[in-house]
Tab-separated table of C-alpha atoms in Angstrom:
chain	number	residue	atom	x	y	z
A	1	MET	CA	28.962	12.120	-47.032
A	2	THR	CA	27.501	8.745	-46.033
A	3	ALA	CA	28.922	5.238	-46.082
A	4	THR	CA	27.616	1.849	-45.016
A	5	THR	CA	30.490	0.117	-43.232
A	6	SER	CA	31.334	-3.557	-42.922
A	7	THR	CA	29.567	-3.527	-39.549
A	8	GLY	CA	26.247	-2.827	-41.258
A	9	TYR	CA	26.000	0.597	-39.675
A	10	LEU	CA	25.649	3.785	-41.699
A	11	ALA	CA	28.230	6.457	-40.872
A	12	SER	CA	27.860	9.997	-42.176
A	13	ARG	CA	28.624	13.667	-41.715
A	14	ALA	CA	25.798	16.040	-40.896
A	15	PRO	CA	25.191	18.746	-43.490
A	16	GLY	CA	24.764	22.411	-42.695
A	17	ALA	CA	27.932	23.129	-40.697
A	18	ARG	CA	28.669	26.873	-40.606
A	19	PRO	CA	32.190	28.286	-40.882
A	20	LEU	CA	33.962	28.416	-37.503
A	21	LEU	CA	30.741	27.609	-35.615
A	22	GLY	CA	29.931	24.243	-37.142
A	23	HIS	CA	26.554	22.915	-35.943
A	24	VAL	CA	26.530	24.886	-32.680
A	25	PRO	CA	23.846	27.364	-33.876
A	26	ALA	CA	21.470	24.558	-34.868
A	27	LEU	CA	22.159	22.564	-31.719
A	28	PHE	CA	21.507	25.501	-29.402
A	29	ARG	CA	18.777	27.274	-31.365
A	30	ASP	CA	16.550	24.257	-32.106
A	31	PRO	CA	18.157	21.282	-30.347
A	32	LEU	CA	15.270	18.802	-30.481
A	33	PRO	CA	14.437	19.190	-34.206
A	34	PHE	CA	18.176	19.099	-34.927
A	35	LEU	CA	18.558	15.818	-33.045
A	36	ARG	CA	15.554	14.288	-34.815
A	37	SER	CA	17.098	15.242	-38.157
A	38	LEU	CA	20.364	13.464	-37.317
A	39	ALA	CA	18.552	10.146	-36.906
A	40	GLU	CA	17.740	10.377	-40.619
A	41	GLN	CA	21.437	10.808	-41.513
A	42	GLY	CA	22.730	7.474	-40.234
A	43	ASP	CA	23.717	5.445	-37.185
A	44	LEU	CA	26.862	7.423	-36.359
A	45	VAL	CA	26.852	11.047	-37.524
A	46	GLU	CA	29.792	13.407	-37.340
A	47	ILE	CA	28.943	16.951	-36.318
A	48	ARG	CA	31.102	19.981	-35.563
A	49	LEU	CA	31.080	21.891	-32.291
A	50	GLY	CA	33.008	24.901	-33.510
A	51	PRO	CA	36.373	23.497	-34.640
A	52	GLN	CA	35.933	20.284	-32.634
A	53	ARG	CA	34.713	17.083	-34.236
A	54	ALA	CA	32.108	15.092	-32.320
A	55	MET	CA	30.322	11.853	-33.113
A	56	MET	CA	26.579	11.622	-32.479
A	57	VAL	CA	25.291	8.115	-31.763
A	58	CYS	CA	21.915	7.518	-33.428
A	59	SER	CA	21.498	3.740	-33.091
A	60	PRO	CA	20.440	1.735	-30.004
A	61	GLY	CA	23.160	-0.828	-30.732
A	62	LEU	CA	25.924	1.774	-30.836
A	63	PHE	CA	24.417	3.523	-27.814
A	64	HIS	CA	24.705	0.288	-25.864
A	65	GLN	CA	28.253	-0.289	-27.095
A	66	VAL	CA	29.452	3.132	-25.943
A	67	LEU	CA	27.820	2.871	-22.515
A	68	THR	CA	29.019	-0.655	-21.788
A	69	ASP	CA	32.563	-0.529	-23.205
A	70	THR	CA	34.367	1.138	-20.318
A	71	ARG	CA	37.798	0.287	-21.745
A	72	HIS	CA	37.366	2.707	-24.637
A	73	PHE	CA	34.687	5.187	-23.534
A	74	ASP	CA	34.470	7.076	-20.243
A	75	LYS	CA	32.763	10.084	-18.708
A	76	GLY	CA	33.886	13.312	-20.293
A	77	GLY	CA	33.302	15.574	-23.240
A	78	PRO	CA	32.524	19.251	-23.819
A	79	LEU	CA	29.175	19.364	-21.978
A	80	PHE	CA	30.151	17.190	-19.046
A	81	ASP	CA	33.375	19.056	-18.290
A	82	LYS	CA	31.434	22.242	-17.520
A	83	LEU	CA	29.797	20.663	-14.468
A	84	ARG	CA	32.770	19.145	-12.724
A	85	TRP	CA	33.912	22.364	-11.051
A	86	PHE	CA	30.879	22.160	-8.769
A	87	LEU	CA	30.048	18.444	-8.699
A	88	GLY	CA	33.588	17.506	-7.700
A	89	ASP	CA	34.312	13.778	-7.623
A	90	GLY	CA	30.807	12.426	-7.120
A	91	LEU	CA	29.334	9.303	-8.654
A	92	GLY	CA	28.350	11.116	-11.814
A	93	SER	CA	31.722	12.625	-12.607
A	94	THR	CA	34.508	10.206	-11.649
A	95	PRO	CA	36.326	7.932	-14.125
A	96	HIS	CA	35.275	4.322	-14.413
A	97	ASP	CA	37.718	2.735	-11.973
A	98	VAL	CA	36.770	5.184	-9.187
A	99	HIS	CA	33.087	5.030	-10.103
A	100	ARG	CA	32.978	1.259	-9.624
A	101	ARG	CA	34.199	1.561	-6.022
A	102	GLN	CA	31.881	4.463	-5.255
A	103	ARG	CA	28.853	2.670	-6.667
A	104	ARG	CA	29.498	-0.375	-4.474
A	105	GLN	CA	29.629	1.921	-1.463
A	106	LEU	CA	26.388	3.736	-2.255
A	107	GLN	CA	24.266	0.950	-3.769
A	108	PRO	CA	22.713	-0.184	-0.430
A	109	ALA	CA	20.879	3.161	-0.193
A	110	PHE	CA	18.976	2.247	-3.382
A	111	ARG	CA	18.173	-1.406	-2.764
A	112	PRO	CA	14.517	-2.520	-2.528
A	113	ASP	CA	14.493	-2.655	1.275
A	114	ALA	CA	15.798	0.924	1.458
A	115	LEU	CA	13.326	2.138	-1.183
A	116	ALA	CA	10.460	0.613	0.786
A	117	ARG	CA	11.395	2.853	3.703
A	118	TYR	CA	11.297	5.929	1.484
A	119	LEU	CA	7.717	5.348	0.303
A	120	GLU	CA	6.095	6.877	3.357
A	121	VAL	CA	8.132	10.091	2.941
A	122	MET	CA	7.290	10.271	-0.768
A	123	ALA	CA	3.563	9.915	-0.126
A	124	GLU	CA	3.581	12.232	2.895
A	125	GLU	CA	5.388	15.026	1.079
A	126	THR	CA	3.144	14.745	-2.002
A	127	ARG	CA	-0.021	14.870	0.087
A	128	ALA	CA	1.317	17.867	2.018
A	129	ALA	CA	2.411	19.692	-1.143
A	130	SER	CA	-1.039	19.395	-2.749
A	131	SER	CA	-3.183	19.807	0.378
A	132	ASP	CA	-3.013	23.622	0.346
A	133	TRP	CA	-4.078	23.974	-3.277
A	134	GLN	CA	-7.361	25.789	-3.871
A	135	ASP	CA	-10.189	24.655	-6.097
A	136	GLY	CA	-10.193	26.800	-9.263
A	137	ALA	CA	-6.711	28.215	-8.660
A	138	VAL	CA	-4.032	28.351	-11.337
A	139	ILE	CA	-0.596	26.996	-10.404
A	140	GLU	CA	2.781	26.955	-12.139
A	141	VAL	CA	3.307	23.211	-12.093
A	142	GLU	CA	7.074	22.831	-12.380
A	143	GLN	CA	7.717	25.273	-9.538
A	144	HIS	CA	5.613	23.066	-7.266
A	145	ALA	CA	7.286	19.948	-8.671
A	146	TYR	CA	10.750	21.347	-7.872
A	147	GLN	CA	9.784	22.052	-4.285
A	148	LEU	CA	8.185	18.624	-3.844
A	149	ILE	CA	11.023	16.576	-5.345
A	150	ALA	CA	13.679	18.618	-3.509
A	151	ARG	CA	11.963	17.921	-0.197
A	152	ILE	CA	11.565	14.202	-0.924
A	153	ILE	CA	15.188	13.708	-1.958
A	154	THR	CA	16.605	15.811	0.856
A	155	ARG	CA	14.522	14.037	3.506
A	156	THR	CA	15.333	10.541	2.274
A	157	MET	CA	19.048	11.301	1.989
A	158	PHE	CA	19.319	13.004	5.366
A	159	SER	CA	16.615	11.114	7.348
A	160	VAL	CA	15.217	14.341	8.760
A	161	ASP	CA	11.657	15.468	9.296
A	162	GLY	CA	9.855	17.912	7.054
A	163	SER	CA	10.681	20.909	9.271
A	164	SER	CA	14.458	20.517	8.842
A	165	ALA	CA	16.367	23.652	7.861
A	166	ALA	CA	18.312	21.617	5.282
A	167	VAL	CA	15.080	20.528	3.586
A	168	ALA	CA	13.747	24.077	3.461
A	169	GLY	CA	17.048	25.645	2.409
A	170	ILE	CA	17.774	23.263	-0.442
A	171	ALA	CA	14.177	23.242	-1.679
A	172	GLU	CA	14.201	27.044	-1.780
A	173	ALA	CA	17.568	27.340	-3.527
A	174	TYR	CA	17.241	24.553	-6.046
A	175	PRO	CA	15.274	26.176	-8.923
A	176	GLU	CA	17.859	28.968	-9.274
A	177	PHE	CA	20.643	26.430	-8.780
A	178	HIS	CA	19.395	24.232	-11.607
A	179	GLN	CA	18.798	27.165	-13.952
A	180	GLY	CA	22.357	28.337	-13.300
A	181	ILE	CA	23.748	24.927	-14.209
A	182	GLY	CA	21.797	25.114	-17.464
A	183	ARG	CA	23.200	28.540	-18.284
A	184	HIS	CA	26.750	27.334	-17.675
A	185	MET	CA	26.273	24.244	-19.846
A	186	ARG	CA	24.948	26.305	-22.751
A	187	SER	CA	27.464	29.135	-22.402
A	188	PRO	CA	29.936	29.138	-25.322
A	189	SER	CA	32.806	30.426	-23.167
A	190	ARG	CA	34.016	29.801	-19.631
A	191	LEU	CA	35.015	33.461	-19.525
A	192	LEU	CA	31.335	34.409	-19.711
A	193	ASP	CA	30.638	32.106	-16.756
A	194	ARG	CA	33.076	34.086	-14.623
A	195	LEU	CA	31.777	37.571	-15.401
A	196	PRO	CA	30.098	39.276	-12.395
A	197	THR	CA	26.670	39.426	-14.055
A	198	PRO	CA	23.548	39.360	-11.843
A	199	ALA	CA	22.739	35.826	-13.044
A	200	ASN	CA	26.262	34.565	-12.314
A	201	ARG	CA	26.244	36.196	-8.868
A	202	ARG	CA	22.883	34.580	-8.036
A	203	PHE	CA	24.192	31.227	-9.191
A	204	ARG	CA	27.336	31.459	-7.067
A	205	GLN	CA	25.190	32.441	-4.109
A	206	VAL	CA	22.827	29.452	-4.424
A	207	CYS	CA	25.809	27.126	-4.962
A	208	SER	CA	27.151	28.375	-1.638
A	209	THR	CA	23.747	27.822	-0.040
A	210	VAL	CA	23.509	24.235	-1.287
A	211	SER	CA	27.077	23.452	-0.190
A	212	ARG	CA	26.508	25.040	3.214
A	213	GLU	CA	23.320	23.062	3.889
A	214	VAL	CA	24.919	19.804	2.753
A	215	GLU	CA	28.039	20.366	4.852
A	216	ALA	CA	25.917	21.219	7.909
A	217	ALA	CA	23.930	18.003	7.463
A	218	ILE	CA	27.165	15.997	7.196
A	219	GLU	CA	28.538	17.610	10.342
A	220	ALA	CA	25.320	16.855	12.230
A	221	ARG	CA	25.329	13.233	11.109
A	222	ARG	CA	28.936	12.739	12.205
A	223	ARG	CA	28.119	14.320	15.542
A	224	ASP	CA	25.005	12.178	16.086
A	225	GLY	CA	26.541	8.990	14.676
A	226	ALA	CA	25.453	6.786	11.794
A	227	GLY	CA	23.943	4.082	13.983
A	228	THR	CA	21.870	1.688	11.931
A	229	GLY	CA	20.394	4.415	9.724
A	230	HIS	CA	19.667	3.525	6.127
A	231	ASP	CA	19.821	6.966	4.550
A	232	LEU	CA	22.676	8.060	2.285
A	233	LEU	CA	24.539	10.044	4.953
A	234	ALA	CA	24.500	7.191	7.477
A	235	LEU	CA	25.727	4.784	4.809
A	236	MET	CA	28.628	7.051	3.825
A	237	VAL	CA	29.680	7.571	7.446
A	238	ARG	CA	29.834	3.800	7.973
A	239	GLU	CA	31.810	3.414	4.737
A	240	GLY	CA	34.431	5.837	6.073
A	241	LEU	CA	34.068	8.535	3.408
A	242	SER	CA	35.722	11.870	4.098
A	243	ASP	CA	33.677	15.045	4.473
A	244	ARG	CA	34.708	16.123	0.970
A	245	GLU	CA	33.722	12.773	-0.536
A	246	MET	CA	30.372	12.904	1.235
A	247	ARG	CA	29.762	16.466	0.062
A	248	ASP	CA	30.506	15.574	-3.565
A	249	GLN	CA	28.213	12.545	-3.491
A	250	VAL	CA	25.290	14.383	-1.921
A	251	VAL	CA	25.580	17.364	-4.274
A	252	THR	CA	25.741	14.937	-7.213
A	253	MET	CA	22.559	13.202	-6.022
A	254	LEU	CA	20.787	16.537	-5.602
A	255	THR	CA	21.939	17.804	-8.999
A	256	GLY	CA	21.123	14.584	-10.809
A	257	GLY	CA	17.903	13.818	-8.972
A	258	ILE	CA	15.861	16.959	-8.370
A	259	GLY	CA	15.663	18.726	-11.726
A	260	THR	CA	15.275	15.508	-13.696
A	261	SER	CA	12.403	14.142	-11.597
A	262	ALA	CA	10.726	17.545	-11.267
A	263	SER	CA	10.663	18.077	-15.025
A	264	ALA	CA	9.354	14.535	-15.592
A	265	LEU	CA	6.586	15.075	-13.033
A	266	GLY	CA	5.671	18.371	-14.671
A	267	TRP	CA	5.463	16.800	-18.118
A	268	ALA	CA	3.422	13.848	-16.834
A	269	LEU	CA	0.857	16.231	-15.329
A	270	PHE	CA	0.862	18.244	-18.573
A	271	PHE	CA	0.074	15.176	-20.679
A	272	LEU	CA	-2.655	14.100	-18.252
A	273	SER	CA	-4.184	17.578	-18.416
A	274	ARG	CA	-4.506	17.134	-22.204
A	275	ASP	CA	-6.257	13.757	-21.848
A	276	PRO	CA	-9.073	13.922	-19.250
A	277	ALA	CA	-10.160	10.315	-19.842
A	278	LEU	CA	-6.649	9.036	-19.113
A	279	ALA	CA	-6.408	11.272	-16.039
A	280	ASP	CA	-9.751	9.956	-14.756
A	281	ALA	CA	-8.520	6.382	-15.192
A	282	VAL	CA	-5.318	7.181	-13.264
A	283	ALA	CA	-7.432	8.729	-10.485
A	284	ARG	CA	-9.659	5.635	-10.234
A	285	GLU	CA	-6.599	3.396	-10.058
A	286	ALA	CA	-5.035	5.601	-7.381
A	287	ARG	CA	-8.176	5.554	-5.226
A	288	ALA	CA	-8.188	1.755	-5.299
A	289	ALA	CA	-4.429	1.350	-4.790
A	290	LEU	CA	-3.902	4.089	-2.172
A	291	PRO	CA	-6.721	3.949	0.386
A	292	VAL	CA	-6.899	6.951	2.716
A	293	GLY	CA	-4.803	6.438	5.830
A	294	VAL	CA	-2.883	3.453	4.405
A	295	ASP	CA	0.780	3.906	3.532
A	296	PRO	CA	2.053	2.560	0.194
A	297	GLY	CA	3.513	-0.933	0.266
A	298	ARG	CA	6.457	-2.410	-1.583
A	299	ASP	CA	4.181	-3.476	-4.426
A	300	VAL	CA	2.954	0.078	-5.029
A	301	LEU	CA	4.299	0.243	-8.601
A	302	ASP	CA	2.488	-2.980	-9.508
A	303	ARG	CA	-0.764	-1.581	-8.093
A	304	LEU	CA	-0.228	1.744	-9.906
A	305	ASP	CA	0.279	0.141	-13.308
A	306	LEU	CA	-1.446	2.848	-15.357
A	307	ALA	CA	0.289	5.697	-13.507
A	308	ARG	CA	3.601	3.927	-14.055
A	309	ARG	CA	2.857	3.580	-17.782
A	310	VAL	CA	2.094	7.318	-17.943
A	311	VAL	CA	5.465	8.069	-16.339
A	312	THR	CA	7.252	5.553	-18.567
A	313	GLU	CA	5.806	7.183	-21.682
A	314	THR	CA	6.662	10.636	-20.305
A	315	LEU	CA	10.300	9.554	-19.938
A	316	ARG	CA	10.240	8.245	-23.486
A	317	TYR	CA	8.767	11.431	-24.875
A	318	TYR	CA	10.947	13.799	-22.856
A	319	PRO	CA	13.750	11.848	-21.153
A	320	SER	CA	15.188	13.941	-18.356
A	321	ALA	CA	18.785	13.041	-19.260
A	322	TRP	CA	18.177	14.043	-22.881
A	323	PHE	CA	21.762	14.718	-23.969
A	324	TYR	CA	25.170	13.820	-22.579
A	325	SER	CA	28.674	12.930	-23.665
A	326	ARG	CA	31.509	10.450	-23.386
A	327	THR	CA	35.117	10.684	-24.468
A	328	VAL	CA	37.242	8.110	-26.262
A	329	THR	CA	40.052	6.962	-23.935
A	330	ALA	CA	41.838	4.482	-26.250
A	331	PRO	CA	41.847	3.917	-30.029
A	332	VAL	CA	38.604	2.193	-30.981
A	333	GLU	CA	36.404	1.372	-33.946
A	334	LEU	CA	32.779	2.486	-33.788
A	335	ALA	CA	30.426	1.761	-36.697
A	336	GLY	CA	33.489	1.108	-38.843
A	337	ARG	CA	35.075	4.467	-38.008
A	338	ARG	CA	38.480	4.570	-36.297
A	339	LEU	CA	38.321	7.041	-33.438
A	340	ARG	CA	41.290	8.541	-31.632
A	341	PRO	CA	41.547	9.228	-27.887
A	342	GLY	CA	39.935	12.516	-26.990
A	343	THR	CA	37.165	12.227	-29.577
A	344	ALA	CA	33.862	13.452	-28.121
A	345	ILE	CA	30.934	11.029	-28.311
A	346	LEU	CA	27.466	12.566	-27.989
A	347	LEU	CA	24.442	10.546	-26.890
A	348	SER	CA	20.787	11.521	-26.768
A	349	PRO	CA	18.067	9.233	-25.398
A	350	TYR	CA	15.617	11.770	-26.849
A	351	LEU	CA	16.955	11.066	-30.346
A	352	ILE	CA	16.621	7.287	-29.891
A	353	HIS	CA	13.152	7.608	-28.347
A	354	HIS	CA	11.866	9.626	-31.331
A	355	ARG	CA	13.002	7.333	-34.119
A	356	ALA	CA	9.874	6.370	-36.054
A	357	ASP	CA	11.278	2.928	-36.879
A	358	LEU	CA	11.518	2.182	-33.154
A	359	TYR	CA	8.386	3.976	-31.948
A	360	PRO	CA	5.507	4.313	-34.435
A	361	GLU	CA	4.106	7.853	-34.315
A	362	PRO	CA	6.836	8.977	-31.926
A	363	GLU	CA	5.281	12.451	-31.462
A	364	LEU	CA	2.090	10.874	-30.096
A	365	PHE	CA	1.878	10.470	-26.310
A	366	ASP	CA	0.586	6.924	-25.883
A	367	ALA	CA	0.711	5.259	-22.460
A	368	ASP	CA	-0.574	2.052	-24.037
A	369	ARG	CA	2.808	1.556	-25.726
A	370	TRP	CA	3.822	0.059	-22.400
A	371	SER	CA	1.163	-2.627	-22.191
A	372	PRO	CA	2.856	-6.035	-21.857
A	373	ALA	CA	2.057	-7.150	-25.410
A	374	ARG	CA	3.317	-4.015	-27.128
A	375	ARG	CA	6.351	-3.702	-24.883
A	376	ALA	CA	7.430	-7.231	-25.809
A	377	GLU	CA	7.656	-6.153	-29.472
A	378	MET	CA	10.049	-3.258	-28.824
A	379	ALA	CA	13.631	-3.408	-30.037
A	380	HIS	CA	16.136	-4.298	-27.347
A	381	GLY	CA	17.890	-1.259	-25.945
A	382	SER	CA	15.482	1.238	-27.517
A	383	TYR	CA	14.284	2.629	-24.158
A	384	ILE	CA	17.142	4.292	-22.283
A	385	PRO	CA	15.925	7.173	-20.083
A	386	PHE	CA	18.368	6.177	-17.329
A	387	GLY	CA	21.308	5.152	-19.519
A	388	ALA	CA	22.778	1.660	-19.602
A	389	GLY	CA	25.741	-0.378	-18.459
A	390	ALA	CA	27.794	0.073	-15.317
A	391	ARG	CA	26.979	3.795	-15.200
A	392	LYS	CA	23.233	3.432	-15.513
A	393	CYS	CA	21.571	5.848	-13.091
A	394	ILE	CA	21.849	4.417	-9.581
A	395	GLY	CA	18.522	6.028	-8.682
A	396	ASP	CA	16.450	4.751	-11.614
A	397	VAL	CA	13.940	2.767	-9.534
A	398	TYR	CA	13.875	5.500	-6.882
A	399	ALA	CA	13.014	8.129	-9.515
A	400	LEU	CA	10.384	5.993	-11.225
A	401	THR	CA	8.790	5.301	-7.832
A	402	GLU	CA	8.703	8.906	-6.577
A	403	ILE	CA	7.340	10.290	-9.870
A	404	THR	CA	4.695	7.554	-10.219
A	405	LEU	CA	3.576	7.941	-6.631
A	406	ALA	CA	3.414	11.741	-7.002
A	407	VAL	CA	1.351	11.468	-10.197
A	408	ALA	CA	-1.069	9.066	-8.493
A	409	VAL	CA	-1.457	11.057	-5.252
A	410	ILE	CA	-1.978	14.364	-7.084
A	411	THR	CA	-4.345	12.964	-9.731
A	412	ARG	CA	-6.336	11.094	-7.097
A	413	ARG	CA	-7.330	14.432	-5.536
A	414	TRP	CA	-7.021	16.968	-8.342
A	415	ARG	CA	-7.999	17.322	-11.976
A	416	LEU	CA	-5.582	19.639	-13.762
A	417	GLU	CA	-6.966	21.576	-16.705
A	418	PRO	CA	-5.156	23.579	-19.399
A	419	LEU	CA	-5.892	27.278	-19.615
A	420	PRO	CA	-8.036	28.437	-22.541
A	421	GLY	CA	-6.346	29.147	-25.828
A	422	PRO	CA	-3.662	27.434	-27.902
A	423	VAL	CA	-0.901	25.420	-26.297
A	424	PRO	CA	2.071	27.750	-25.706
A	425	ARG	CA	4.891	27.301	-28.202
A	426	HIS	CA	7.439	26.443	-25.499
A	427	LEU	CA	5.344	23.395	-24.581
A	428	LEU	CA	4.970	22.230	-28.177
A	429	GLU	CA	8.676	22.595	-29.003
A	430	PRO	CA	10.605	23.123	-25.765
A	431	ARG	CA	14.206	24.315	-25.737
A	432	PRO	CA	16.028	22.179	-23.194
A	433	TRP	CA	18.838	23.183	-20.895
A	434	THR	CA	20.128	20.593	-18.467
A	435	VAL	CA	16.705	18.937	-18.750
A	436	ILE	CA	13.718	19.427	-21.063
A	437	HIS	CA	11.667	21.840	-18.972
A	438	PRO	CA	7.896	22.311	-19.256
A	439	ALA	CA	8.198	25.652	-17.444
A	440	PRO	CA	6.300	27.825	-17.336
A	441	LEU	CA	3.389	25.395	-17.198
A	442	HIS	CA	0.208	26.935	-15.824
A	443	LEU	CA	-2.737	24.622	-15.143
A	444	ARG	CA	-6.039	25.185	-13.377
A	445	LEU	CA	-6.965	23.012	-10.403
A	446	HIS	CA	-10.318	21.291	-9.890
A	447	ARG	CA	-10.951	19.189	-6.817
A	448	ARG	CA	-12.229	15.720	-7.633
């Protein structure tokens, strides 16, 4: 059933719901093709998650409305609720009124002057991570990306050197931690999450490891004093946050920042490996913009324009936050439909980014989409890898900077080449969990 409402939006119900299960099999079996198909059904499409009704937003205008109207839409929904047991009351999980206060407290750690201080760590860790690679060797790219991004984020949050136990502990635990979160999000029953299976036991163990390392870092910072430090822990100490509040915020930053940036870095290197001419151009730009022995400056993103366009297109093609939810908190009309409190609203930047009317040839990776002339022609609100509104990702510039810098530093020194044979199916049509993973992604290294 479809209907064009007085708002000009097309509202519909998705076909193919199965008895009792609704659209859950399609959403979990082939999520990306399923999402692309919904964009053809209308601007607001009703789907069924078992017996529960949910509304999928398929229009940039409605996407913007949901993310900016905090009176009627707030964090929540069937996917989000599965994470709160571990995230606690961090920036990503609190209701709007609490979130606004927390964001004011944490924003100084992500201002331009703070980001400028993080650049040296980002470059240092990327150079160190790629310095031990061997010419002709084959590496699993996302595993290296996880380790790199975990070390960068942990060091910049805790202001510790690269030999810190917290850096090593969190970097080691994070891949299993992130995979466990994905399993819990996709699990159809909370009962299954509690069963003492080997996977669940490993997940509980790494959760304990992450919490223990974070709590030890908080204790050390309180003991040593915040001083004039600009890292996240020093900022929270000066703001008077409790140990529990600090723990929840740091775990939220780790959860939201490591897997998303690692997967984006992996995909960027994958796309460059498929386009040697583009990779060579990125390498030439990096050699000119990042002279040996000179640390990056505040204008590094301007000087790495091509690398930044590669990352921007990567986040269009496979946005790290590919699927999330909101819940209706007060009666509201959306696309002409009256929605009651408790209605689940589903949002997918991936769906918006792959609409052919917004992005010609959306399945083509094209860094030139982001040249100034072509970018000026794009529909407003059509690019949303970091969300929008008051809850837009607080670390959007941080993430763009660390991924771009990593792409440039790695490509400057190494040419990554696909292995012989056809592209593996999981890279052509990945099945996402918490993020859209490129793993396993094996590429061969050649020193430039």
